[in-house]
mmCIF file of C-alpha atoms in Angstrom:
data_model
loop_
_atom_site.group_PDB
_atom_site.id
_atom_site.type_symbol
_atom_site.label_atom_id
_atom_site.label_comp_id
_atom_site.label_asym_id
_atom_site.label_seq_id
_atom_site.Cartn_x
_atom_site.Cartn_y
_atom_site.Cartn_z
ATOM 1 C CA GLU A 1 -0.289 -0.017 0.021
ATOM 2 C CA ALA A 2 1.542 3.176 -0.824
ATOM 3 C CA GLY A 3 2.110 6.013 2.048
ATOM 4 C CA VAL A 4 1.230 9.399 2.032
ATOM 5 C CA VAL A 5 2.333 10.953 -0.914
ATOM 6 C CA GLN A 6 4.161 14.751 -0.904
ATOM 7 C CA SER A 7 5.199 17.095 -3.748
ATOM 8 C CA PRO A 8 7.696 18.712 -4.057
ATOM 9 C CA ARG A 9 10.309 17.699 -1.207
ATOM 10 C CA TYR A 10 12.577 20.646 -1.162
ATOM 11 C CA LYS A 11 11.574 24.450 -2.121
ATOM 12 C CA ILE A 12 13.330 27.227 -2.292
ATOM 13 C CA ILE A 13 11.705 30.569 -3.126
ATOM 14 C CA GLU A 14 12.742 34.252 -2.286
ATOM 15 C CA LYS A 15 10.563 35.856 0.203
ATOM 16 C CA LYS A 16 7.170 37.809 -1.322
ATOM 17 C CA GLN A 17 6.695 34.932 -3.942
ATOM 18 C CA PRO A 18 4.111 32.406 -3.651
ATOM 19 C CA VAL A 19 4.550 28.595 -3.274
ATOM 20 C CA ALA A 20 2.500 25.367 -3.241
ATOM 21 C CA PHE A 21 2.521 22.244 -1.466
ATOM 22 C CA TRP A 22 0.574 19.201 -3.041
ATOM 23 C CA CYS A 23 -0.402 15.955 -1.043
ATOM 24 C CA ASN A 24 -2.071 12.706 -1.614
ATOM 25 C CA PRO A 25 -3.322 10.777 1.239
ATOM 26 C CA ILE A 26 -3.210 6.895 1.954
ATOM 27 C CA SER A 27 -6.483 6.051 -0.555
ATOM 28 C CA GLY A 28 -9.351 5.537 1.825
ATOM 29 C CA HIS A 29 -8.165 7.977 4.426
ATOM 30 C CA ASN A 30 -10.561 10.494 5.010
ATOM 31 C CA THR A 31 -9.034 12.487 7.180
ATOM 32 C CA LEU A 32 -6.174 14.798 6.336
ATOM 33 C CA TYR A 33 -3.940 17.033 8.270
ATOM 34 C CA TRP A 34 -1.657 19.993 7.305
ATOM 35 C CA TYR A 35 1.525 20.156 9.744
ATOM 36 C CA ARG A 36 4.306 22.744 9.916
ATOM 37 C CA GLN A 37 7.435 21.501 11.657
ATOM 38 C CA ASN A 38 9.948 24.171 12.296
ATOM 39 C CA LEU A 39 13.392 23.078 12.972
ATOM 40 C CA GLY A 40 14.349 21.525 16.328
ATOM 41 C CA GLN A 41 10.488 21.291 17.480
ATOM 42 C CA GLY A 42 7.780 19.308 16.850
ATOM 43 C CA PRO A 43 4.780 19.235 14.295
ATOM 44 C CA GLU A 44 1.821 21.783 14.660
ATOM 45 C CA LEU A 45 -1.281 21.829 13.270
ATOM 46 C CA LEU A 46 -2.035 23.999 10.467
ATOM 47 C CA ILE A 47 -5.634 22.478 9.203
ATOM 48 C CA ARG A 48 -8.023 19.758 9.324
ATOM 49 C CA TYR A 49 -10.066 18.382 6.624
ATOM 50 C CA GLU A 50 -12.674 15.323 6.870
ATOM 51 C CA ASN A 51 -13.224 14.961 3.550
ATOM 52 C CA GLU A 52 -13.630 18.013 1.762
ATOM 53 C CA GLU A 53 -14.659 19.862 4.426
ATOM 54 C CA ALA A 54 -11.961 21.955 7.008
ATOM 55 C CA VAL A 55 -13.108 21.147 10.233
ATOM 56 C CA ASP A 56 -10.204 22.614 12.015
ATOM 57 C CA ASP A 57 -8.234 25.708 10.382
ATOM 58 C CA SER A 58 -8.095 27.663 13.697
ATOM 59 C CA GLN A 59 -4.396 27.288 13.506
ATOM 60 C CA LEU A 60 -3.771 28.540 9.949
ATOM 61 C CA PRO A 61 -2.317 32.232 9.289
ATOM 62 C CA LYS A 62 -5.504 33.043 7.139
ATOM 63 C CA ASP A 63 -3.979 36.328 5.624
ATOM 64 C CA ARG A 64 -1.312 34.308 3.978
ATOM 65 C CA PHE A 65 -2.082 30.399 3.901
ATOM 66 C CA SER A 66 -4.988 28.838 2.482
ATOM 67 C CA ALA A 67 -5.653 25.293 1.498
ATOM 68 C CA GLU A 68 -8.263 23.363 -0.327
ATOM 69 C CA ARG A 69 -9.207 19.722 -0.794
ATOM 70 C CA LEU A 70 -11.509 19.759 -3.436
ATOM 71 C CA LYS A 71 -12.420 16.105 -4.048
ATOM 72 C CA GLY A 72 -11.796 15.073 -0.688
ATOM 73 C CA VAL A 73 -8.545 12.904 -1.751
ATOM 74 C CA ASP A 74 -5.746 15.060 -2.790
ATOM 75 C CA SER A 75 -5.228 18.614 -1.085
ATOM 76 C CA THR A 76 -2.784 21.691 -1.536
ATOM 77 C CA LEU A 77 -1.542 24.057 0.794
ATOM 78 C CA LYS A 78 -0.252 27.823 -0.447
ATOM 79 C CA ILE A 79 1.410 30.427 1.228
ATOM 80 C CA GLN A 80 0.910 34.045 -0.825
ATOM 81 C CA PRO A 81 3.087 35.788 -0.111
ATOM 82 C CA ALA A 82 6.119 33.833 1.741
ATOM 83 C CA GLU A 83 7.625 35.090 4.887
ATOM 84 C CA LEU A 84 11.201 34.384 6.026
ATOM 85 C CA GLY A 85 9.718 32.889 9.116
ATOM 86 C CA ASP A 86 7.839 30.050 6.900
ATOM 87 C CA SER A 87 11.122 28.422 6.236
ATOM 88 C CA ALA A 88 9.718 25.097 8.119
ATOM 89 C CA VAL A 89 9.245 21.416 6.792
ATOM 90 C CA TYR A 90 5.376 20.942 5.881
ATOM 91 C CA LEU A 91 4.097 17.194 6.547
ATOM 92 C CA CYS A 92 0.881 16.017 5.251
ATOM 93 C CA ALA A 93 -0.978 13.537 7.538
ATOM 94 C CA SER A 94 -3.970 11.214 6.760
ATOM 95 C CA THR A 95 -5.968 8.883 8.913
ATOM 96 C CA PRO A 96 -9.175 6.745 8.167
ATOM 97 C CA GLY A 97 -12.355 8.524 8.843
ATOM 98 C CA THR A 98 -13.200 7.464 12.332
ATOM 99 C CA PRO A 99 -12.474 10.409 14.250
ATOM 100 C CA ILE A 100 -11.266 8.522 17.467
ATOM 101 C CA TYR A 101 -8.498 6.317 15.470
ATOM 102 C CA ASN A 102 -5.324 7.615 17.030
ATOM 103 C CA GLU A 103 -2.292 6.770 14.588
ATOM 104 C CA GLN A 104 -1.486 9.357 11.828
ATOM 105 C CA PHE A 105 0.317 8.573 9.166
ATOM 106 C CA PHE A 106 2.901 11.014 7.512
ATOM 107 C CA GLY A 107 4.470 12.051 4.342
ATOM 108 C CA PRO A 108 8.085 12.771 4.093
ATOM 109 C CA GLY A 109 7.152 16.432 3.838
ATOM 110 C CA THR A 110 7.786 19.352 1.719
ATOM 111 C CA ARG A 111 11.264 21.535 3.064
ATOM 112 C CA LEU A 112 10.756 25.025 2.302
ATOM 113 C CA THR A 113 13.654 27.544 2.241
ATOM 114 C CA VAL A 114 12.706 31.638 1.964
ATOM 115 C CA LEU A 115 15.518 33.422 0.948
ATOM 116 C CA GLY B 1 -3.844 23.213 27.676
ATOM 117 C CA ASN B 2 -2.181 20.098 26.577
ATOM 118 C CA SER B 3 1.567 20.128 26.460
ATOM 119 C CA VAL B 4 4.129 17.534 26.027
ATOM 120 C CA THR B 5 7.788 17.669 27.317
ATOM 121 C CA GLN B 6 10.712 15.402 26.696
ATOM 122 C CA MET B 7 14.222 15.437 26.948
ATOM 123 C CA GLU B 8 16.587 17.673 25.029
ATOM 124 C CA GLY B 9 18.542 16.183 22.827
ATOM 125 C CA PRO B 10 20.924 15.023 20.919
ATOM 126 C CA VAL B 11 21.289 12.176 23.071
ATOM 127 C CA THR B 12 24.987 10.256 21.721
ATOM 128 C CA LEU B 13 25.353 6.416 22.507
ATOM 129 C CA SER B 14 27.732 3.797 21.477
ATOM 130 C CA GLU B 15 25.897 1.046 20.130
ATOM 131 C CA GLU B 16 24.425 -1.757 22.464
ATOM 132 C CA ALA B 17 23.970 0.638 24.856
ATOM 133 C CA PHE B 18 20.791 1.388 27.088
ATOM 134 C CA LEU B 19 18.544 4.025 25.785
ATOM 135 C CA THR B 20 16.034 5.915 28.272
ATOM 136 C CA ILE B 21 14.400 9.494 26.489
ATOM 137 C CA ASN B 22 12.177 10.827 28.958
ATOM 138 C CA CYS B 23 8.376 12.054 28.453
ATOM 139 C CA THR B 24 6.235 13.681 30.763
ATOM 140 C CA TYR B 25 2.700 14.982 29.832
ATOM 141 C CA THR B 26 -0.095 17.713 30.889
ATOM 142 C CA ALA B 27 -3.706 16.526 30.023
ATOM 143 C CA THR B 28 -7.258 17.634 30.646
ATOM 144 C CA GLY B 29 -8.543 14.035 30.060
ATOM 145 C CA TYR B 30 -7.271 10.943 29.422
ATOM 146 C CA PRO B 31 -5.100 10.920 26.730
ATOM 147 C CA SER B 32 -3.730 8.274 24.426
ATOM 148 C CA LEU B 33 0.216 8.371 24.470
ATOM 149 C CA PHE B 34 2.652 7.687 21.620
ATOM 150 C CA TRP B 35 6.080 8.054 20.558
ATOM 151 C CA TYR B 36 6.893 8.834 16.707
ATOM 152 C CA VAL B 37 10.293 8.158 14.740
ATOM 153 C CA GLN B 38 11.483 10.279 12.235
ATOM 154 C CA TYR B 39 14.569 8.637 10.076
ATOM 155 C CA PRO B 40 16.444 11.355 8.170
ATOM 156 C CA GLY B 41 14.763 12.806 5.102
ATOM 157 C CA GLU B 42 11.655 10.573 5.885
ATOM 158 C CA GLY B 43 8.017 11.648 7.653
ATOM 159 C CA LEU B 44 7.078 10.432 11.562
ATOM 160 C CA GLN B 45 6.092 7.048 12.036
ATOM 161 C CA LEU B 46 4.120 5.745 14.797
ATOM 162 C CA LEU B 47 6.813 3.680 16.862
ATOM 163 C CA LEU B 48 4.491 2.603 20.250
ATOM 164 C CA LYS B 49 1.415 3.504 21.662
ATOM 165 C CA ALA B 50 -0.450 3.315 25.181
ATOM 166 C CA THR B 51 -3.620 4.355 25.492
ATOM 167 C CA LYS B 52 -4.779 4.113 29.083
ATOM 168 C CA ALA B 53 -2.725 3.744 32.454
ATOM 169 C CA ASP B 54 -0.291 1.013 33.413
ATOM 170 C CA ASP B 55 -0.189 0.067 29.437
ATOM 171 C CA LYS B 56 3.083 -0.884 28.317
ATOM 172 C CA GLY B 57 3.511 -0.137 24.623
ATOM 173 C CA SER B 58 6.302 -2.163 22.718
ATOM 174 C CA ASN B 59 7.995 -2.537 19.224
ATOM 175 C CA LYS B 60 11.100 -3.117 17.519
ATOM 176 C CA GLY B 61 12.742 -3.418 20.970
ATOM 177 C CA PHE B 62 11.480 -0.723 21.920
ATOM 178 C CA GLU B 63 9.004 -0.265 25.126
ATOM 179 C CA ALA B 64 7.283 2.606 27.002
ATOM 180 C CA THR B 65 4.943 2.430 30.331
ATOM 181 C CA TYR B 66 1.835 4.846 30.419
ATOM 182 C CA ARG B 67 2.611 5.720 34.077
ATOM 183 C CA LYS B 68 -0.752 8.086 35.122
ATOM 184 C CA GLU B 69 0.666 8.821 38.623
ATOM 185 C CA THR B 70 3.899 10.770 37.466
ATOM 186 C CA THR B 71 2.225 11.446 34.168
ATOM 187 C CA SER B 72 5.311 10.348 32.137
ATOM 188 C CA PHE B 73 5.724 7.886 29.194
ATOM 189 C CA HIS B 74 9.429 7.245 28.915
ATOM 190 C CA LEU B 75 10.778 5.529 25.930
ATOM 191 C CA GLU B 76 13.459 2.485 26.849
ATOM 192 C CA LYS B 77 15.479 0.120 24.591
ATOM 193 C CA GLY B 78 17.944 -2.085 26.104
ATOM 194 C CA SER B 79 20.747 -2.231 23.700
ATOM 195 C CA VAL B 80 20.365 0.203 20.994
ATOM 196 C CA GLN B 81 21.784 -0.119 17.047
ATOM 197 C CA VAL B 82 23.144 2.465 14.791
ATOM 198 C CA SER B 83 20.230 2.087 13.021
ATOM 199 C CA ASP B 84 18.188 3.844 15.444
ATOM 200 C CA SER B 85 19.814 6.981 14.909
ATOM 201 C CA ALA B 86 16.689 9.086 14.511
ATOM 202 C CA VAL B 87 14.671 11.944 16.299
ATOM 203 C CA TYR B 88 11.717 10.496 18.848
ATOM 204 C CA PHE B 89 9.016 12.906 19.449
ATOM 205 C CA CYS B 90 6.535 11.727 22.080
ATOM 206 C CA ALA B 91 3.328 12.867 21.640
ATOM 207 C CA LEU B 92 -0.317 12.701 23.411
ATOM 208 C CA SER B 93 -4.097 12.505 21.864
ATOM 209 C CA ASP B 94 -6.767 13.884 23.853
ATOM 210 C CA GLY B 95 -10.424 14.972 23.295
ATOM 211 C CA PRO B 96 -13.908 14.278 23.783
ATOM 212 C CA SER B 97 -15.085 10.520 24.214
ATOM 213 C CA GLY B 98 -15.943 9.472 20.507
ATOM 214 C CA GLY B 99 -15.157 12.841 19.375
ATOM 215 C CA TYR B 100 -11.705 13.866 17.625
ATOM 216 C CA GLN B 101 -8.677 13.522 19.434
ATOM 217 C CA LYS B 102 -6.228 16.245 18.858
ATOM 218 C CA VAL B 103 -2.098 15.162 18.908
ATOM 219 C CA THR B 104 -0.043 17.364 20.525
ATOM 220 C CA PHE B 105 3.592 16.843 19.896
ATOM 221 C CA GLY B 106 6.569 17.071 21.937
ATOM 222 C CA THR B 107 9.637 18.480 20.805
ATOM 223 C CA GLY B 108 11.344 15.486 19.899
ATOM 224 C CA THR B 109 15.006 14.084 20.771
ATOM 225 C CA LYS B 110 17.646 13.234 18.226
ATOM 226 C CA LEU B 111 19.250 9.827 19.241
ATOM 227 C CA GLN B 112 22.935 9.225 17.661
ATOM 228 C CA VAL B 113 23.914 5.847 17.949
ATOM 229 C CA ILE B 114 28.001 5.655 17.335
ATOM 230 C CA PRO B 115 29.509 2.145 16.285
#
């Protein structure tokens, strides 16, 4: 079974430029998460989707970050414009539909460097 | 709110040494506890978990016991190998019964095992 797929794996951009990350969760996993992991820190949740609905986006900086999951499968996270402080690893994770299912399956992440 | 505190790294051990990585938590409910491992260039993988007090999670020679009285979930392994070199994250999930369980991660502890 294929795991969570993310692309690109690395991205280097200049500040004020836009950037987008893509995630394909494990087949059949209805719940999708985007996390940000700063250097030397644990992942912090940005947004959680149940199918195509964003059910928790309270930690998403909505002035510059946006996300979508139009058909309830793949998801895209966008930053526009990027700032120096956005340099981090952006992780996507997924779980089966049952809300109380504990284990999250993570992708390898996208390492963003903003110059 | 919920929080996870784990010992700072890096931890450097010789092969076959005994490993302990301390983890303590603060939670409002009755959380499930996890250890995730992140190998270089990869996403987080679940290593082991425990869902109630006194449970012992174990996998690949690693184990951790859910201690409610000390709010701890220390990770141990009797004899580490070079291949165990990675970053280890302690985490908890907590939420209403039958509802969404939000995951809170610690900051991670880097383990380096030298031959």
